[in-house]
Structure formats: C-alpha cells, structure tokens
PDB file of C-alpha atoms in Angstrom:
ATOM      1  CA  LEU J1239     109.271  95.091  57.394  1.00  0.00           C
ATOM      2  CA  ALA J1240     110.515  91.456  57.162  1.00  0.00           C
ATOM      3  CA  ILE J1241     108.927  89.230  54.272  1.00  0.00           C
ATOM      4  CA  LEU J1242     109.331  85.514  53.272  1.00  0.00           C
ATOM      5  CA  ALA J1243     108.280  84.233  49.874  1.00  0.00           C
ATOM      6  CA  TRP J1244     107.826  80.703  49.030  1.00  0.00           C
ATOM      7  CA  ASN J1245     106.883  78.852  46.559  1.00  0.00           C
ATOM      8  CA  ILE J1246     105.566  75.700  48.138  1.00  0.00           C
ATOM      9  CA  GLU J1247     105.769  73.312  44.692  1.00  0.00           C
ATOM     10  CA  SER J1248     102.483  71.999  45.097  1.00  0.00           C
ATOM     11  CA  GLY J1249     102.589  68.645  43.369  1.00  0.00           C
ATOM     12  CA  SER J1250     106.357  67.870  43.892  1.00  0.00           C
ATOM     13  CA  ALA J1251     106.683  69.141  47.478  1.00  0.00           C
ATOM     14  CA  ASP J1252     106.471  67.255  50.889  1.00  0.00           C
ATOM     15  CA  ASN J1253     104.595  69.617  53.585  1.00  0.00           C
ATOM     16  CA  GLN J1254     106.254  68.171  56.206  1.00  0.00           C
ATOM     17  CA  VAL J1255     109.634  68.827  55.064  1.00  0.00           C
ATOM     18  CA  ILE J1256     108.844  72.423  54.039  1.00  0.00           C
ATOM     19  CA  LEU J1257     107.213  72.777  57.629  1.00  0.00           C
ATOM     20  CA  ALA J1258     110.375  71.426  58.889  1.00  0.00           C
ATOM     21  CA  GLN J1259     112.392  73.721  57.136  1.00  0.00           C
ATOM     22  CA  LEU J1260     110.275  77.254  57.846  1.00  0.00           C
ATOM     23  CA  LYS J1261     110.369  76.078  61.624  1.00  0.00           C
ATOM     24  CA  ASP J1262     114.100  76.239  61.322  1.00  0.00           C
ATOM     25  CA  LEU J1263     114.091  79.223  59.930  1.00  0.00           C
ATOM     26  CA  ALA J1264     112.116  80.794  62.410  1.00  0.00           C
ATOM     27  CA  ALA J1265     114.205  79.285  65.056  1.00  0.00           C
ATOM     28  CA  LYS J1266     117.332  80.563  63.788  1.00  0.00           C
ATOM     29  CA  GLN J1267     116.719  83.647  61.883  1.00  0.00           C
ATOM     30  CA  LEU J1268     113.354  84.998  61.699  1.00  0.00           C
ATOM     31  CA  ALA J1269     112.181  84.239  65.188  1.00  0.00           C
ATOM     32  CA  GLY J1270     109.989  87.266  66.256  1.00  0.00           C
ATOM     33  CA  LYS J1271     110.941  89.376  62.992  1.00  0.00           C
ATOM     34  CA  LEU J1272     108.622  87.735  60.360  1.00  0.00           C
ATOM     35  CA  ASP J1273     105.701  90.349  59.421  1.00  0.00           C
ATOM     36  CA  ILE J1274     104.482  88.891  56.158  1.00  0.00           C
ATOM     37  CA  ILE J1275     104.528  85.470  54.275  1.00  0.00           C
ATOM     38  CA  ALA J1276     103.529  84.942  50.809  1.00  0.00           C
ATOM     39  CA  LEU J1277     103.186  81.322  49.761  1.00  0.00           C
ATOM     40  CA  SER J1278     102.383  80.295  46.287  1.00  0.00           C
ATOM     41  CA  GLU J1279     101.633  77.080  44.825  1.00  0.00           C
ATOM     42  CA  THR J1280      99.815  76.147  47.944  1.00  0.00           C
ATOM     43  CA  PRO J1281      96.912  73.818  48.775  1.00  0.00           C
ATOM     44  CA  PRO J1282      93.676  75.946  49.984  1.00  0.00           C
ATOM     45  CA  LYS J1283      94.389  74.956  53.935  1.00  0.00           C
ATOM     46  CA  THR J1284      98.008  75.641  54.735  1.00  0.00           C
ATOM     47  CA  GLU J1285      97.774  76.738  58.435  1.00  0.00           C
ATOM     48  CA  ASP J1286     100.360  73.942  59.495  1.00  0.00           C
ATOM     49  CA  LEU J1287     102.714  75.826  57.112  1.00  0.00           C
ATOM     50  CA  TRP J1288     102.620  79.074  58.641  1.00  0.00           C
ATOM     51  CA  GLN J1289     101.501  79.427  62.324  1.00  0.00           C
ATOM     52  CA  SER J1290     104.775  78.135  63.548  1.00  0.00           C
ATOM     53  CA  VAL J1291     106.739  81.066  62.168  1.00  0.00           C
ATOM     54  CA  LEU J1292     104.110  83.624  62.376  1.00  0.00           C
ATOM     55  CA  PRO J1293     101.685  82.999  65.293  1.00  0.00           C
ATOM     56  CA  ALA J1294      99.739  85.923  65.344  1.00  0.00           C
ATOM     57  CA  GLY J1295      99.164  85.548  61.536  1.00  0.00           C
ATOM     58  CA  VAL J1296      95.919  86.221  59.683  1.00  0.00           C
ATOM     59  CA  ALA J1297      95.968  84.291  56.129  1.00  0.00           C
ATOM     60  CA  VAL J1298      94.244  85.612  53.132  1.00  0.00           C
ATOM     61  CA  MET J1299      93.644  82.701  50.607  1.00  0.00           C
ATOM     62  CA  GLY J1300      93.540  83.344  46.982  1.00  0.00           C
ATOM     63  CA  THR J1301      90.212  82.203  45.289  1.00  0.00           C
ATOM     64  CA  THR J1302      91.871  81.165  41.775  1.00  0.00           C
ATOM     65  CA  GLY J1303      94.339  78.287  41.054  1.00  0.00           C
ATOM     66  CA  ASP J1304      91.987  75.374  42.197  1.00  0.00           C
ATOM     67  CA  SER J1305      94.209  73.217  44.605  1.00  0.00           C
ATOM     68  CA  ASP J1306      97.246  75.763  43.765  1.00  0.00           C
ATOM     69  CA  ARG J1307      96.724  78.862  45.346  1.00  0.00           C
ATOM     70  CA  LEU J1308      98.352  82.079  46.240  1.00  0.00           C
ATOM     71  CA  CYS J1309      98.082  83.324  49.944  1.00  0.00           C
ATOM     72  CA  ILE J1310      99.045  85.928  51.740  1.00  0.00           C
ATOM     73  CA  VAL J1311      99.699  85.864  55.611  1.00  0.00           C
ATOM     74  CA  TYR J1312     100.246  88.878  57.944  1.00  0.00           C
ATOM     75  CA  ASN J1313     101.019  89.700  61.141  1.00  0.00           C
ATOM     76  CA  GLY J1314      97.420  90.519  62.603  1.00  0.00           C
ATOM     77  CA  GLU J1315      98.813  92.290  65.595  1.00  0.00           C
ATOM     78  CA  ARG J1316     100.756  94.780  63.695  1.00  0.00           C
ATOM     79  CA  PHE J1317      98.568  95.269  60.507  1.00  0.00           C
ATOM     80  CA  GLU J1318      95.098  95.561  59.468  1.00  0.00           C
ATOM     81  CA  GLN J1319      93.345  94.458  56.466  1.00  0.00           C
ATOM     82  CA  VAL J1320      92.167  97.445  54.402  1.00  0.00           C
ATOM     83  CA  ARG J1321      90.857  95.516  50.899  1.00  0.00           C
ATOM     84  CA  VAL J1322      92.026  92.263  48.961  1.00  0.00           C
ATOM     85  CA  ILE J1323      92.361  92.200  44.960  1.00  0.00           C
ATOM     86  CA  GLU J1324      92.618  89.340  42.965  1.00  0.00           C
ATOM     87  CA  LEU J1325      93.699  90.786  39.596  1.00  0.00           C
ATOM     88  CA  ALA J1326      92.376  88.764  36.515  1.00  0.00           C
ATOM     89  CA  LYS J1327      92.848  91.562  34.224  1.00  0.00           C
ATOM     90  CA  PHE J1328      94.437  94.839  34.037  1.00  0.00           C
ATOM     91  CA  ASP J1329      94.135  97.451  30.996  1.00  0.00           C
ATOM     92  CA  LYS J1330      94.551  95.445  27.767  1.00  0.00           C
ATOM     93  CA  PHE J1331      96.443  92.452  29.599  1.00  0.00           C
ATOM     94  CA  THR J1332      94.827  89.159  30.362  1.00  0.00           C
ATOM     95  CA  LEU J1333      96.609  87.997  33.993  1.00  0.00           C
ATOM     96  CA  ASN J1334      94.718  85.007  34.188  1.00  0.00           C
ATOM     97  CA  PRO J1335      93.212  83.595  31.375  1.00  0.00           C
ATOM     98  CA  GLY J1336      90.652  81.646  33.527  1.00  0.00           C
ATOM     99  CA  ASN J1337      92.672  78.544  34.433  1.00  0.00           C
ATOM    100  CA  GLN J1338      95.953  80.010  36.620  1.00  0.00           C
ATOM    101  CA  ARG J1339      96.325  82.036  39.680  1.00  0.00           C
ATOM    102  CA  SER J1340      95.212  85.850  39.650  1.00  0.00           C
ATOM    103  CA  PRO J1341      97.900  88.001  41.071  1.00  0.00           C
ATOM    104  CA  LEU J1342      97.063  88.368  44.861  1.00  0.00           C
ATOM    105  CA  ILE J1343      97.340  92.044  46.209  1.00  0.00           C
ATOM    106  CA  LEU J1344      96.993  92.820  49.758  1.00  0.00           C
ATOM    107  CA  HIS J1345      96.282  96.351  51.153  1.00  0.00           C
ATOM    108  CA  LEU J1346      97.664  96.765  54.557  1.00  0.00           C
ATOM    109  CA  LYS J1347      97.941  99.438  57.200  1.00  0.00           C
ATOM    110  CA  ASP J1348     100.050  99.773  60.022  1.00  0.00           C
ATOM    111  CA  LYS J1349      98.062  99.838  63.204  1.00  0.00           C
ATOM    112  CA  ALA J1350     100.862 101.832  64.930  1.00  0.00           C
ATOM    113  CA  THR J1351     101.708 104.357  62.421  1.00  0.00           C
ATOM    114  CA  GLY J1352      98.930 104.718  60.067  1.00  0.00           C
ATOM    115  CA  TYR J1353     101.273 103.541  57.077  1.00  0.00           C
ATOM    116  CA  GLU J1354      99.301 102.138  54.127  1.00  0.00           C
ATOM    117  CA  PHE J1355     101.071  99.668  51.619  1.00  0.00           C
ATOM    118  CA  LEU J1356     100.290  97.099  48.724  1.00  0.00           C
ATOM    119  CA  VAL J1357     101.809  93.654  48.939  1.00  0.00           C
ATOM    120  CA  LEU J1358     101.556  91.591  45.638  1.00  0.00           C
ATOM    121  CA  ASN J1359     102.229  87.739  45.698  1.00  0.00           C
ATOM    122  CA  ASN J1360     102.140  86.773  41.770  1.00  0.00           C
ATOM    123  CA  HIS J1361     102.998  83.067  40.507  1.00  0.00           C
ATOM    124  CA  LEU J1362     103.850  83.566  36.471  1.00  0.00           C
ATOM    125  CA  ALA J1363     102.708  81.083  33.681  1.00  0.00           C
ATOM    126  CA  ARG J1364     105.361  78.413  33.682  1.00  0.00           C
ATOM    127  CA  GLY J1365     106.013  76.703  30.673  1.00  0.00           C
ATOM    128  CA  ASN J1366     104.064  79.348  28.485  1.00  0.00           C
ATOM    129  CA  ALA J1367     106.685  82.401  27.455  1.00  0.00           C
ATOM    130  CA  ASP J1368     103.737  84.630  25.649  1.00  0.00           C
ATOM    131  CA  ARG J1369     101.621  84.151  28.862  1.00  0.00           C
ATOM    132  CA  ARG J1370     104.011  84.609  31.035  1.00  0.00           C
ATOM    133  CA  LYS J1371     105.374  87.891  29.218  1.00  0.00           C
ATOM    134  CA  GLU J1372     101.696  89.326  28.934  1.00  0.00           C
ATOM    135  CA  GLN J1373     101.420  88.677  32.603  1.00  0.00           C
ATOM    136  CA  ALA J1374     104.721  90.573  33.651  1.00  0.00           C
ATOM    137  CA  LEU J1375     103.661  93.595  31.199  1.00  0.00           C
ATOM    138  CA  GLY J1376     100.145  93.629  32.862  1.00  0.00           C
ATOM    139  CA  LEU J1377     101.730  93.725  36.272  1.00  0.00           C
ATOM    140  CA  SER J1378     104.035  96.516  35.545  1.00  0.00           C
ATOM    141  CA  ALA J1379     101.407  98.570  33.575  1.00  0.00           C
ATOM    142  CA  TRP J1380      99.218  98.069  37.097  1.00  0.00           C
ATOM    143  CA  ALA J1381     102.079  98.907  39.538  1.00  0.00           C
ATOM    144  CA  ARG J1382     102.699 102.171  37.551  1.00  0.00           C
ATOM    145  CA  GLU J1383      99.279 103.340  38.180  1.00  0.00           C
ATOM    146  CA  GLN J1384      99.671 102.598  42.115  1.00  0.00           C
ATOM    147  CA  ASN J1385      99.907 105.231  44.750  1.00  0.00           C
ATOM    148  CA  LEU J1386     100.820 103.269  47.712  1.00  0.00           C
TER     149      LEU J1386
END
C-alpha cells in the first residue's frame, strides 16, 4: 500500500510548483504504485494537484476548515469507500473547536481481498500548543477504540 501525505501550505504555496513536484514524483518514483494521497491545507478544488499522480483517484474532501481543508484521494479501481467520518469531538476531547479542520477519516475496502482499513488525515493546530496537545490526546484515544 503506497500512501503519499502532503501539506499544501495553502496561503504560502504555489499550486503550480506543487503540481510540478507531484508530477516529478509520479514520473520517477510513484508511477502506477500510488494508492492513496492525503492532502492538508488544500483549497476545496484540488483536482489539478492529484489527477496526474492518481488518475483513477476518487477524492473525499473535508467540509471543515473553510478554504484550508483536508482531502483524501484513493484509487477507485482498487478500493471501495465504506464511510467517511469527520471527527470534531471524541470522548472528552475537542478536536475541532469550530474554526479548524476536523480530522478526516476514510473507511476503505480492498475490492480484491475484502480487507478493510481506516485512513486518517489530520492537521494539528499550529501555533496553539494546548489545542495541539488536546487534539493529539483525543486522536490517540480514538485510535485505541478502533478495531480496523
């Protein structure tokens, strides 16, 4: 299973530079091998950033974070989407107080083997150590409860 995670750095990034870097990676190292791309700090429309690297990709875009979202793209030929979760709270932990990105979780099933698994894309609060710690503790607690 080949997964690429990339923080687009929304406001300070040039999408054309990132696109060129992704194309270069695809041509040199990832051609035909990439199964999942997890993007963070991405604008709601990102097709130009992933289609050249994962042409059979199906994108699931988070709904939180305004123009600074999380996205998971998976190989639609290989995997079937079972469910999508955006985790704003877990147990006593607040993962998104309303002005950030909720962790984006995708439940996938391998079409050939039936194997099911979860992919989690997250971007912890930058510049707020207390919020970041609460998010990390909450995600850790959530992960301990999972059986996939």
